[in-house]
Structures are given as structure tokens and as C-alpha cells.
mmCIF file of C-alpha atoms in Angstrom:
data_model
loop_
_atom_site.group_PDB
_atom_site.id
_atom_site.type_symbol
_atom_site.label_atom_id
_atom_site.label_comp_id
_atom_site.label_asym_id
_atom_site.label_seq_id
_atom_site.Cartn_x
_atom_site.Cartn_y
_atom_site.Cartn_z
ATOM 1 C CA MET A 173 0.000 0.000 0.000
ATOM 2 C CA GLY A 174 1.531 3.269 -1.138
ATOM 3 C CA ARG A 175 1.590 6.523 0.707
ATOM 4 C CA GLU A 176 -1.516 8.636 0.385
ATOM 5 C CA LEU A 177 0.446 11.887 -0.068
ATOM 6 C CA GLN A 178 2.441 10.479 -2.983
ATOM 7 C CA LYS A 179 -0.743 9.257 -4.635
ATOM 8 C CA LYS A 180 -2.299 12.675 -4.195
ATOM 9 C CA LYS A 181 0.712 14.328 -5.887
ATOM 10 C CA ARG A 182 0.524 11.977 -8.832
ATOM 11 C CA ARG A 183 -3.186 12.652 -9.296
ATOM 12 C CA SER A 184 -2.685 16.407 -9.186
ATOM 13 C CA GLY A 185 -2.360 18.214 -12.500
ATOM 14 C CA ARG A 186 0.004 20.865 -11.124
ATOM 15 C CA GLN A 187 3.522 20.679 -12.480
ATOM 16 C CA THR A 188 6.486 20.751 -10.153
ATOM 17 C CA VAL A 189 8.505 23.966 -10.169
ATOM 18 C CA LYS A 190 12.249 23.564 -10.509
ATOM 19 C CA THR A 191 14.484 26.326 -9.210
ATOM 20 C CA ASN A 192 17.469 27.435 -11.254
ATOM 21 C CA ASN A 193 20.547 27.482 -9.030
ATOM 22 C CA ARG A 194 22.719 29.152 -11.642
ATOM 23 C CA ASN A 195 24.138 32.491 -10.594
ATOM 24 C CA LYS A 196 22.638 35.122 -12.872
ATOM 25 C CA LYS A 197 25.116 37.774 -11.801
ATOM 26 C CA ILE A 198 27.989 37.923 -14.295
ATOM 27 C CA LEU A 199 31.335 38.850 -12.793
ATOM 28 C CA ASN A 200 32.510 42.250 -13.941
ATOM 29 C CA PRO A 201 35.946 43.174 -12.569
ATOM 30 C CA ARG A 202 36.206 46.832 -11.615
ATOM 31 C CA GLY A 203 39.467 46.853 -9.685
ATOM 32 C CA SER A 204 41.931 47.144 -12.552
ATOM 33 C CA SER A 205 41.356 48.346 -16.108
ATOM 34 C CA VAL A 206 44.053 45.976 -17.385
ATOM 35 C CA VAL A 207 42.248 42.935 -15.972
ATOM 36 C CA ALA A 208 38.851 44.223 -17.136
ATOM 37 C CA LYS A 209 40.044 44.544 -20.745
ATOM 38 C CA ASN A 210 41.317 40.953 -20.836
ATOM 39 C CA TRP A 211 38.382 39.434 -18.909
ATOM 40 C CA ASP A 212 36.288 36.738 -20.608
ATOM 41 C CA LYS A 213 32.716 36.649 -19.270
ATOM 42 C CA LYS A 214 32.186 33.113 -20.572
ATOM 43 C CA GLU A 215 34.860 31.755 -18.239
ATOM 44 C CA THR A 216 34.795 31.415 -14.489
ATOM 45 C CA LEU A 217 36.914 33.464 -12.106
ATOM 46 C CA ALA A 218 39.467 30.670 -11.678
ATOM 47 C CA GLN A 219 39.726 30.133 -15.444
ATOM 48 C CA ASN A 220 40.266 33.845 -16.120
ATOM 49 C CA TYR A 221 42.933 34.170 -13.447
ATOM 50 C CA ARG A 222 44.730 31.058 -14.700
ATOM 51 C CA ARG A 223 44.708 32.358 -18.276
ATOM 52 C CA LEU A 224 45.979 35.788 -17.239
ATOM 53 C CA GLY A 225 48.757 34.288 -15.124
ATOM 54 C CA LEU A 226 47.281 35.395 -11.782
ATOM 55 C CA LEU A 227 46.209 33.573 -8.622
ATOM 56 C CA SER A 228 42.612 33.572 -7.430
ATOM 57 C CA ARG A 229 43.708 32.409 -3.962
ATOM 58 C CA LEU A 230 47.090 32.098 -2.269
ATOM 59 C CA LYS A 231 46.351 28.797 -0.555
ATOM 60 C CA ALA A 232 46.124 25.416 -2.246
ATOM 61 C CA PRO A 233 42.750 24.610 -3.863
ATOM 62 C CA THR A 234 40.314 22.656 -1.736
ATOM 63 C CA GLY A 235 38.002 19.981 -3.073
ATOM 64 C CA GLY A 236 37.845 19.018 -6.725
ATOM 65 C CA VAL A 237 39.622 20.803 -9.561
ATOM 66 C CA GLU A 238 37.839 21.533 -12.818
ATOM 67 C CA LYS A 239 39.139 20.247 -16.103
ATOM 68 C CA LYS A 240 41.391 22.555 -18.060
ATOM 69 C CA LEU A 241 40.208 23.993 -21.362
ATOM 70 C CA LYS A 242 41.661 22.914 -24.696
ATOM 71 C CA GLY A 243 43.246 26.302 -25.357
ATOM 72 C CA GLU A 244 45.161 26.332 -22.087
ATOM 73 C CA ARG A 245 48.698 25.099 -21.848
ATOM 74 C CA ILE A 246 48.989 21.875 -19.890
ATOM 75 C CA ASN A 247 52.290 21.551 -18.112
ATOM 76 C CA ALA A 248 52.542 17.817 -17.634
ATOM 77 C CA GLU A 249 54.993 17.035 -14.891
ATOM 78 C CA PRO A 250 56.726 13.653 -15.074
ATOM 79 C CA GLN A 251 55.453 11.282 -12.446
ATOM 80 C CA ALA A 252 57.985 9.898 -10.031
ATOM 81 C CA ASN A 253 58.650 6.176 -10.305
ATOM 82 C CA PRO A 254 57.768 4.566 -6.952
ATOM 83 C CA PHE A 255 60.217 1.693 -7.622
ATOM 84 C CA ALA A 256 63.163 3.956 -8.494
ATOM 85 C CA ILE A 257 66.196 3.839 -6.218
ATOM 86 C CA ASP A 258 67.762 7.142 -5.266
ATOM 87 C CA THR A 259 71.372 7.286 -6.385
ATOM 88 C CA ILE A 260 74.116 8.516 -4.121
ATOM 89 C CA GLU A 261 75.389 11.997 -4.874
ATOM 90 C CA LYS A 262 78.716 12.102 -6.645
ATOM 91 C CA ALA A 263 81.659 13.062 -4.501
ATOM 92 C CA THR A 264 83.379 16.323 -5.341
ATOM 93 C CA LEU A 265 86.820 15.864 -6.907
ATOM 94 C CA SER A 266 89.690 18.023 -5.727
ATOM 95 C CA GLU A 267 93.483 18.060 -5.881
ATOM 96 C CA ALA A 268 95.790 17.699 -2.904
ATOM 97 C CA THR A 269 99.470 17.213 -2.162
ATOM 98 C CA VAL A 270 100.488 13.922 -0.540
ATOM 99 C CA GLU A 271 103.640 12.935 1.336
ATOM 100 C CA ARG A 272 105.080 9.462 0.713
ATOM 101 C CA ASP A 273 107.705 7.390 2.476
ATOM 102 C CA ALA A 274 110.655 5.537 0.956
ATOM 103 C CA ASP A 275 108.446 2.626 -0.108
ATOM 104 C CA GLY A 276 105.969 4.908 -1.888
ATOM 105 C CA LYS A 277 103.166 4.627 0.648
ATOM 106 C CA ILE A 278 101.111 7.725 1.432
ATOM 107 C CA ILE A 279 101.889 8.996 4.922
ATOM 108 C CA ARG A 280 99.666 12.074 5.045
ATOM 109 C CA VAL A 281 97.679 14.314 2.765
ATOM 110 C CA ILE A 282 98.567 18.013 2.626
ATOM 111 C CA SER A 283 95.468 19.921 1.594
ATOM 112 C CA HIS A 284 95.709 23.527 0.430
ATOM 113 C CA SER A 285 91.983 24.140 0.624
ATOM 114 C CA ASN A 286 90.772 26.464 3.372
ATOM 115 C CA ASN A 287 87.285 25.038 3.017
ATOM 116 C CA PRO A 288 87.511 21.241 3.365
ATOM 117 C CA LEU A 289 83.747 20.872 3.993
ATOM 118 C CA ASN A 290 82.797 22.939 0.909
ATOM 119 C CA ASP A 291 80.844 25.379 3.049
ATOM 120 C CA PRO A 292 79.251 28.032 0.749
ATOM 121 C CA LEU A 293 79.269 30.577 3.605
ATOM 122 C CA ASN A 294 82.997 30.240 4.238
ATOM 123 C CA GLU A 295 83.819 33.106 1.877
ATOM 124 C CA LEU A 296 81.471 35.446 3.718
ATOM 125 C CA ASP A 297 83.171 34.834 7.092
ATOM 126 C CA SER A 298 86.541 36.293 6.183
ATOM 127 C CA ASP A 299 86.990 40.060 6.166
ATOM 128 C CA ASN A 300 90.127 39.989 4.031
ATOM 129 C CA GLU A 301 88.400 38.533 0.981
ATOM 130 C CA ASP A 302 85.746 41.206 0.472
ATOM 131 C CA ASN A 303 87.000 42.037 -2.991
ATOM 132 C CA GLU A 304 86.908 38.399 -4.081
ATOM 133 C CA VAL A 305 83.373 37.992 -2.754
ATOM 134 C CA ASN A 306 82.188 41.051 -4.627
ATOM 135 C CA GLN A 307 83.598 39.597 -7.827
ATOM 136 C CA HIS A 308 81.611 36.380 -7.399
ATOM 137 C CA TYR A 309 78.392 38.195 -6.442
ATOM 138 C CA PRO A 310 77.639 41.104 -8.819
ATOM 139 C CA GLU A 311 75.756 44.196 -7.743
ATOM 140 C CA TRP A 312 71.967 43.887 -7.569
ATOM 141 C CA SER A 313 70.340 45.582 -10.568
ATOM 142 C CA GLY A 314 66.652 45.361 -9.671
ATOM 143 C CA ILE A 315 63.831 42.870 -10.130
ATOM 144 C CA ILE A 316 64.268 40.451 -13.020
ATOM 145 C CA HIS A 317 61.049 39.808 -14.915
ATOM 146 C CA ASP A 318 60.293 36.195 -15.688
ATOM 147 C CA GLU A 319 59.950 35.372 -19.376
ATOM 148 C CA ALA A 320 56.958 33.137 -18.586
ATOM 149 C CA ASP A 321 54.932 36.121 -17.312
ATOM 150 C CA THR A 322 51.947 37.104 -19.413
ATOM 151 C CA ASP A 323 51.365 40.557 -20.896
ATOM 152 C CA VAL A 324 48.737 41.225 -18.237
ATOM 153 C CA VAL A 325 51.216 40.508 -15.430
ATOM 154 C CA ARG A 326 53.828 42.792 -17.005
ATOM 155 C CA SER A 327 51.256 45.570 -17.354
ATOM 156 C CA LEU A 328 50.197 45.217 -13.718
ATOM 157 C CA VAL A 329 53.817 45.280 -12.522
ATOM 158 C CA GLU A 330 54.536 48.387 -14.603
ATOM 159 C CA GLN A 331 51.386 50.040 -13.252
ATOM 160 C CA ALA A 332 52.393 49.223 -9.667
ATOM 161 C CA GLN A 333 55.885 50.683 -10.154
ATOM 162 C CA ASN A 334 54.391 53.985 -11.383
ATOM 163 C CA PRO A 335 51.813 55.001 -8.753
ATOM 164 C CA ALA A 336 49.253 57.685 -9.475
ATOM 165 C CA PRO A 337 50.118 61.208 -8.295
ATOM 166 C CA LYS A 338 48.615 62.338 -5.018
ATOM 167 C CA LYS A 339 45.549 64.524 -5.243
ATOM 168 C CA VAL A 340 45.706 67.862 -3.476
ATOM 169 C CA ARG A 341 42.950 68.204 -0.881
ATOM 170 C CA HIS A 342 41.336 71.609 -0.733
ATOM 171 C CA MET A 343 39.818 73.036 2.426
ATOM 172 C CA SER A 344 36.098 73.534 2.586
ATOM 173 C CA GLU A 345 34.475 76.798 3.613
ATOM 174 C CA ARG A 346 33.265 75.251 6.884
ATOM 175 C CA GLU A 347 36.797 74.120 7.783
ATOM 176 C CA VAL A 348 38.248 77.546 7.023
ATOM 177 C CA GLU A 349 35.585 79.177 9.202
ATOM 178 C CA TRP A 350 36.293 76.711 12.040
ATOM 179 C CA LEU A 351 40.053 77.334 11.956
ATOM 180 C CA GLN A 352 39.524 81.079 11.858
ATOM 181 C CA THR A 353 37.375 80.849 15.002
ATOM 182 C CA LEU A 354 40.120 78.924 16.810
ATOM 183 C CA VAL A 355 42.799 81.391 15.756
ATOM 184 C CA ASP A 356 40.724 84.372 16.870
ATOM 185 C CA LYS A 357 40.274 82.872 20.348
ATOM 186 C CA TYR A 358 43.614 81.101 21.053
ATOM 187 C CA GLY A 359 46.090 82.502 18.513
ATOM 188 C CA ASP A 360 48.873 79.892 18.023
ATOM 189 C CA ASP A 361 48.127 77.802 21.126
ATOM 190 C CA THR A 362 47.136 74.470 19.532
ATOM 191 C CA ARG A 363 47.003 72.664 22.897
ATOM 192 C CA ALA A 364 44.304 75.023 24.145
ATOM 193 C CA MET A 365 42.429 74.550 20.870
ATOM 194 C CA ALA A 366 42.461 70.774 21.301
ATOM 195 C CA LYS A 367 41.102 71.057 24.887
ATOM 196 C CA ASP A 368 38.183 73.285 23.932
ATOM 197 C CA ARG A 369 35.147 70.969 23.863
ATOM 198 C CA LYS A 370 32.786 73.506 22.304
ATOM 199 C CA LEU A 371 34.961 74.680 19.419
ATOM 200 C CA ASN A 372 36.570 71.226 18.987
ATOM 201 C CA PRO A 373 33.660 68.787 19.343
ATOM 202 C CA MET A 374 35.363 66.101 17.155
ATOM 203 C CA GLN A 375 38.349 66.073 19.561
ATOM 204 C CA GLN A 376 41.015 66.810 16.977
ATOM 205 C CA THR A 377 44.516 66.506 18.421
ATOM 206 C CA ALA A 378 46.926 69.423 18.757
ATOM 207 C CA ALA A 379 49.173 67.979 16.054
ATOM 208 C CA ASP A 380 46.235 67.612 13.646
ATOM 209 C CA ILE A 381 45.111 71.200 14.293
ATOM 210 C CA ALA A 382 48.686 72.426 13.776
ATOM 211 C CA ARG A 383 48.851 70.618 10.436
ATOM 212 C CA ARG A 384 45.553 72.173 9.344
ATOM 213 C CA LEU A 385 46.698 75.639 10.450
ATOM 214 C CA LYS A 386 49.922 75.270 8.478
ATOM 215 C CA LYS A 387 47.896 74.605 5.363
ATOM 216 C CA PHE A 388 45.445 77.379 6.313
ATOM 217 C CA ASN A 389 48.217 79.999 6.609
ATOM 218 C CA ALA A 390 49.979 78.910 3.421
#
């Protein structure tokens, strides 16, 4: 015997309404004009960022990862063989002077190397070899741009290195009137201006009032 409610639904002529869970709001980037010009509305946020050479999130992706499009470059990394045996690193070869006895046997080894353990920081410890260290390490000439960067990344880096000029803030008539009232009552005493609760209801500090007066008198 079936459920009465299910039978009633089947007998009803009303069609079931299905809700559309698709997000109707299309992403429209407004932060950067460079990104907005190269944005593809048919792709998702992650697909656009991957194509432009950017990161949508700094952390590793959680959950499943969508399939890459045909036009995207697939960097296939070689899989490590689980049955491969790690080889021992090759020993570094160096020359040394040996001392032999009358029979030709080696008695001791006379090494001329001041760095027997091949320590890369050994050259930085000595103060007498500053000139030699500077020859091995050339002077820093700025940030080197990676050849794999996209045109969008290069444009964003160039835009970040050339910030927009600062806009000059002009005083309003109400601010000029307020400063003039403070000057008429206290003169140059900014501490007394800051303590006045009636004329300074927003509790501006003495340093802030001094900065405003400097711009007011200019």
C-alpha cells in the first residue's frame, strides 16, 4: 500500500517547479582596467585568473579541480617512479698534495683548501676577501622579470611601479571658518584649541590642528 500523499501528488495536475541554481550575476571586474580589458565573461573566475597568469587564492585549492580547457597550456609534470632507487650523490673531486715514504706509501695528505667541507658561507666569514666575494656576487640591478609572465602581469607590474600622483585636498568653507574661530580665540596655542570641547567637538589633536593651520596659513 503506497503513501496517500504520494498518490495525491501523482493525481494532481500541477507541475512541479524547478528552481534554477545558476548564478545570474555575471562577474565584472572593476578593480583594474588591465584585468577588465582581458576578462572573458564566458569563463569562471578561476579560469580567467589562470589564463591571465594570476592567482585567485594564495592557498592550495580545496576539493575538486575543474578540467582545463583545450586552449590552455597543460604543463605535464613527469610522475615519479615509486620503484626507483635514489642514487648517491657524486663526490666532489679536488686536488691535494700527498707525502710518501721511501716505499711509496702515502703517509699524510697536505690539503691547500681552506674550506675542506665545501661550506658556501665560508667566503662570507673572512673580512680579508671582500673584494673576491664582490667579484663572485655582482651588484643587484633590480627585479628580473620572468619570461613566462603574461602581458597582463607585465602591465600590472609596470602600473604598480608607477603610482598615481597624489591629489591635493582643498579646504572647505566650513573648515576655514572653524580654523579662523580657533585662531581668533587662542592665537597659536594648539594645545588650548584641542582642549576646547565647544569649538573642537570632534576632539582633533593638537598635532592635527597644527597641520591644518599650516595649510590654512599657506
